mmCIF file of C-alpha atoms and ligand atoms in Angstrom:
data_model
loop_
_atom_site.group_PDB
_atom_site.id
_atom_site.type_symbol
_atom_site.label_atom_id
_atom_site.label_comp_id
_atom_site.label_asym_id
_atom_site.label_seq_id
_atom_site.Cartn_x
_atom_site.Cartn_y
_atom_site.Cartn_z
ATOM 1 C CA UNK A 1 0.038 -0.017 -0.043
ATOM 2 C CA UNK A 2 1.699 3.102 -1.183
ATOM 3 C CA UNK A 3 -0.027 6.342 -2.007
ATOM 4 C CA UNK A 4 1.282 7.679 -5.295
ATOM 5 C CA UNK A 5 1.182 11.291 -4.980
ATOM 6 C CA UNK A 6 3.556 13.089 -7.359
ATOM 7 C CA UNK A 7 4.066 16.757 -8.120
ATOM 8 C CA UNK A 8 4.313 17.564 -11.765
ATOM 9 C CA UNK A 9 5.163 20.827 -13.339
ATOM 10 C CA UNK A 10 2.727 21.919 -16.066
ATOM 11 C CA UNK A 11 2.295 24.933 -18.133
ATOM 12 C CA UNK A 12 -0.959 26.692 -18.508
ATOM 13 C CA UNK A 13 -2.216 26.287 -22.049
ATOM 14 C CA UNK A 14 -3.822 29.804 -21.872
ATOM 15 C CA UNK A 15 -1.090 31.965 -20.532
ATOM 16 C CA UNK A 16 2.000 29.805 -20.362
ATOM 17 C CA UNK A 17 2.360 30.170 -16.517
ATOM 18 C CA UNK A 18 4.240 27.341 -14.931
ATOM 19 C CA UNK A 19 2.299 25.563 -12.171
ATOM 20 C CA UNK A 20 2.960 22.671 -9.962
ATOM 21 C CA UNK A 21 0.103 20.301 -9.430
ATOM 22 C CA UNK A 22 -0.215 17.245 -7.255
ATOM 23 C CA UNK A 23 -1.208 13.976 -9.058
ATOM 24 C CA UNK A 24 -2.781 11.163 -7.160
ATOM 25 C CA UNK A 25 -2.203 8.093 -9.328
ATOM 26 C CA UNK A 26 -3.924 5.792 -6.883
ATOM 27 C CA UNK A 27 -7.155 7.078 -8.119
ATOM 28 C CA UNK A 28 -6.502 5.785 -11.568
ATOM 29 C CA UNK A 29 -7.413 7.787 -14.676
ATOM 30 C CA UNK A 30 -8.811 11.148 -14.147
ATOM 31 C CA UNK A 31 -10.460 13.816 -16.232
ATOM 32 C CA UNK A 32 -10.925 17.106 -14.618
ATOM 33 C CA UNK A 33 -10.617 20.905 -14.612
ATOM 34 C CA UNK A 34 -8.344 23.141 -12.660
ATOM 35 C CA UNK A 35 -8.186 26.959 -12.592
ATOM 36 C CA UNK A 36 -4.993 28.652 -13.350
ATOM 37 C CA UNK A 37 -3.820 30.821 -10.557
ATOM 38 C CA UNK A 38 -2.265 33.331 -13.018
ATOM 39 C CA UNK A 39 -5.029 33.922 -15.531
ATOM 40 C CA UNK A 40 -8.049 32.288 -13.774
ATOM 41 C CA UNK A 41 -9.028 30.388 -16.769
ATOM 42 C CA UNK A 42 -9.769 26.657 -16.657
ATOM 43 C CA UNK A 43 -7.367 24.042 -17.809
ATOM 44 C CA UNK A 44 -8.525 20.614 -18.891
ATOM 45 C CA UNK A 45 -6.396 18.027 -17.315
ATOM 46 C CA UNK A 46 -6.392 14.464 -18.418
ATOM 47 C CA UNK A 47 -4.492 11.954 -16.162
ATOM 48 C CA UNK A 48 -3.868 8.562 -17.573
ATOM 49 C CA UNK A 49 -2.069 5.965 -15.345
ATOM 50 C CA UNK A 50 -0.046 3.407 -17.257
ATOM 51 C CA UNK A 51 0.193 0.538 -14.764
ATOM 52 C CA UNK A 52 2.359 -1.607 -16.968
ATOM 53 C CA UNK A 53 5.148 0.925 -17.340
ATOM 54 C CA UNK A 54 4.423 2.566 -14.058
ATOM 55 C CA UNK A 55 4.162 5.902 -15.708
ATOM 56 C CA UNK A 56 1.690 8.882 -15.513
ATOM 57 C CA UNK A 57 0.675 10.583 -18.592
ATOM 58 C CA UNK A 58 -0.700 14.005 -18.192
ATOM 59 C CA UNK A 59 -2.340 15.984 -20.950
ATOM 60 C CA UNK A 60 -3.235 19.613 -20.447
ATOM 61 C CA UNK A 61 -5.177 21.673 -22.839
ATOM 62 C CA UNK A 62 -7.532 24.665 -22.873
ATOM 63 C CA UNK A 63 -11.070 24.234 -23.736
ATOM 64 C CA UNK A 64 -11.806 26.628 -26.653
ATOM 65 C CA UNK A 65 -15.525 25.744 -26.454
ATOM 66 C CA UNK A 66 -15.806 26.997 -23.007
ATOM 67 C CA UNK A 67 -17.425 30.432 -22.817
ATOM 68 C CA UNK A 68 -17.638 32.453 -19.604
HETATM 69 ZN ZN1 ZN B 101 -3.003 30.668 -17.152
#
């Protein structure tokens, strides 16, 4: 039993600001939104856990369809 929380540096797709986010790989694949602290726009985060290679793949993109 080990909790797999890793910090990963990412870049905001909207403004390019560098952010560190905590990833919890024990939860499996995740698809969620987080707000950029610099530009306050939402980032779409997609976390994929590759159990065979014990790697975490993180995809970050902005949602162009999102209108505030
Ligand atoms: Zn931003």
